[in-house]
Amino acid sequence: MSSASVVALKPVRASDKRIVNGGTDVNQLAPFKYTWAWDKFIKANANHWVPTEIGMGSDIFDFKQKLSDADKHLFTNVLSFLSTSDIMAMRNIGLAIMEKITAPEIQAYQARQIAEESVHTWTYQHCIEVLGLDQGEVYNRYRVIPEIHAKIAIAARRLESVLRPNIDLKDRDELQNFLMAYTFFAGVFEGTWFYNGFTPVFALQRRGLMKETAEQFQYILRDEVLHAEFGLQVVSEIMAEENIRLDPVAWRTMWEECHAAEEDYMNYVLPRPMVGYSASQHMEQFRYIANRRAREVGMPEVYPGAENVLTWLDEQAIIKKEKNFFETRVTEYQRGSALSWDDEEPGADGTPSP
């Protein structure tokens, strides 16, 4: 084909871009329209970490020698829920959301998000393996324990509703469903279930227990804060561009269903309060964070008057990689089940105190 037979295309203008239903070249990154998305992509890349950078020696000792049966019940069930959840978050962005996005700067961040979700999944697997837990038993809890399964089932249903590749987002009903699914994953799943979901382990950390797992979870939480902010901003931008609002009845129903599932889950993993933390406090914090997510998409607060009863939770996301991980990186570790235990606590391995 000669160059003379190739029809010249019009240049891409930033103002012509749309997050969905766009007609510009999806392969052309710039000129940017959504500079905030590119800024978050740069920020996310600066936050890169992997779980093997953090030693787990004192956590192995804590789990074997210090945790009560109630503490172990709490810790392992939280780990079970999280280990399945980040797989679903990865599939949601990678298989259900990205292909329907028509702005490459949005997709760039989402590609980074997929990578982060896989690192989070690796982190849970790393903790399970290092602590010598029965992997099959822990991973299967979401299938056999109703209180864990209920949350996963809600997420699976909403994921399945947008996995279809042939969804026409010019159809207002399909667009509404897409927005609700995206809002669920950004606002509830990551923005509330995940955001609050690390709290049980942080509560152990505040008692001087499982500090290294808690540090890993702090890095995950930092990622999830960006995921939630990004996803809800995408939802807001789509609503503005497409002149559509979230259905208020569907919005209320979503939160009521997710609140009920979270309450059952917390009553199962924490049937009795521990020092400084209880299921009732967790649920009040859930409601407080839910109101925050509502404001981020311009919706009325779901639980007016909910209070910030766990004031230390937001601080957990403020963590920087200040130590030299190339000096402290763990190059070898033994599985917890292969170690012998004595009455002496192993020396600290450099994990900073919270």
Coordinates of C-alpha atoms in Angstrom, one line a residue, residues 36-157:
W36 CA -5.4 13.5 37.7
A37 CA -5.4 9.9 36.5
W38 CA -1.8 10.2 35.2
D39 CA -0.7 11.9 38.4
K40 CA -2.1 8.9 40.4
F41 CA -0.4 6.5 38.0
I42 CA 3.0 8.2 38.8
K43 CA 2.3 8.2 42.5
A44 CA 1.3 4.5 42.5
N45 CA 4.6 3.6 40.8
A46 CA 6.5 5.5 43.4
N47 CA 4.9 3.4 46.1
H48 CA 6.1 0.0 44.7
W49 CA 6.9 -2.7 47.2
V50 CA 6.8 -6.5 47.5
P51 CA 6.1 -8.6 50.6
T52 CA 9.5 -10.3 50.8
E53 CA 11.0 -6.9 51.7
I54 CA 9.6 -7.2 55.2
G55 CA 10.9 -9.9 57.6
M56 CA 8.4 -12.1 59.4
G57 CA 10.5 -13.5 62.2
S58 CA 8.8 -12.0 65.2
D59 CA 5.3 -12.6 63.7
I60 CA 6.1 -16.3 63.5
F61 CA 6.9 -16.2 67.2
D62 CA 3.8 -14.2 68.1
F63 CA 1.5 -16.6 66.2
K64 CA 3.0 -19.7 67.8
Q65 CA 3.6 -18.4 71.3
K66 CA 1.7 -15.2 72.0
L67 CA -1.7 -15.2 70.3
S68 CA -4.7 -16.5 72.2
D69 CA -7.1 -18.9 70.4
A70 CA -9.5 -15.9 70.0
D71 CA -6.6 -13.9 68.4
K72 CA -5.8 -16.7 66.0
H73 CA -9.5 -17.1 65.1
L74 CA -9.6 -13.4 64.3
F75 CA -6.3 -13.3 62.4
T76 CA -6.8 -16.4 60.2
N77 CA -10.4 -15.6 59.2
V78 CA -9.4 -12.0 58.2
L79 CA -6.6 -13.5 56.2
S80 CA -9.0 -15.9 54.6
F81 CA -11.4 -13.2 53.5
L82 CA -8.6 -11.0 52.2
S83 CA -6.8 -13.7 50.3
T84 CA -9.8 -14.3 48.1
S85 CA -10.9 -10.6 47.9
D86 CA -7.9 -9.2 46.1
I87 CA -8.2 -11.8 43.4
M88 CA -11.7 -10.6 42.7
A89 CA -10.6 -7.0 42.8
M90 CA -7.9 -7.8 40.2
R91 CA -10.4 -9.6 38.0
N92 CA -12.9 -6.8 38.3
I93 CA -10.5 -4.2 36.9
G94 CA -8.7 -6.4 34.4
L95 CA -11.6 -8.3 32.9
A96 CA -14.7 -6.2 33.6
I97 CA -13.7 -2.5 33.7
M98 CA -10.6 -1.8 31.6
E99 CA -11.9 -3.0 28.3
K100 CA -14.9 -0.6 28.5
I101 CA -12.7 2.4 29.2
T102 CA -11.9 4.7 26.2
A103 CA -9.3 7.0 27.8
P104 CA -5.7 5.5 27.9
E105 CA -4.6 7.6 30.8
I106 CA -7.4 6.0 32.9
Q107 CA -6.3 2.6 31.6
A108 CA -2.7 3.2 32.6
Y109 CA -3.6 3.6 36.2
Q110 CA -5.9 0.6 36.1
A111 CA -3.1 -1.5 34.6
R112 CA -0.9 -0.5 37.6
Q113 CA -3.9 -1.3 39.9
I114 CA -4.0 -4.8 38.5
A115 CA -0.3 -5.3 39.3
E116 CA -0.9 -4.0 42.8
E117 CA -3.8 -6.4 43.4
S118 CA -1.5 -9.3 42.4
V119 CA 1.1 -8.1 44.9
H120 CA -1.5 -7.9 47.6
T121 CA -2.6 -11.5 46.8
W122 CA 1.1 -12.5 47.0
T123 CA 1.3 -10.8 50.4
Y124 CA -1.5 -12.9 51.9
Q125 CA 0.0 -16.1 50.4
H126 CA 3.4 -15.1 51.8
C127 CA 1.9 -14.6 55.3
I128 CA 0.0 -17.9 55.1
E129 CA 3.1 -19.8 54.0
V130 CA 5.6 -18.2 56.4
L131 CA 3.3 -18.8 59.4
G132 CA 2.9 -22.4 58.4
L133 CA -0.9 -22.3 58.0
D134 CA -2.8 -24.9 56.1
Q135 CA -3.2 -23.2 52.8
G136 CA -6.1 -25.3 51.5
E137 CA -8.0 -24.8 54.8
V138 CA -7.4 -21.1 54.9
Y139 CA -8.2 -20.5 51.2
N140 CA -11.4 -22.6 51.4
R141 CA -12.9 -20.9 54.3
Y142 CA -14.7 -18.4 52.0
R143 CA -16.5 -21.4 50.6
V144 CA -17.5 -23.2 53.8
I145 CA -18.0 -20.4 56.4
P146 CA -21.3 -18.6 55.6
E147 CA -20.2 -15.3 57.2
I148 CA -17.2 -15.0 54.9
H149 CA -18.9 -16.5 51.9
A150 CA -21.8 -14.0 52.0
K151 CA -19.4 -11.1 51.4
I152 CA -17.6 -12.9 48.5
A153 CA -21.0 -13.8 47.0
I154 CA -22.1 -10.2 46.9
A155 CA -18.9 -9.2 45.2
A156 CA -19.1 -12.1 42.7
R157 CA -22.7 -11.2 41.8

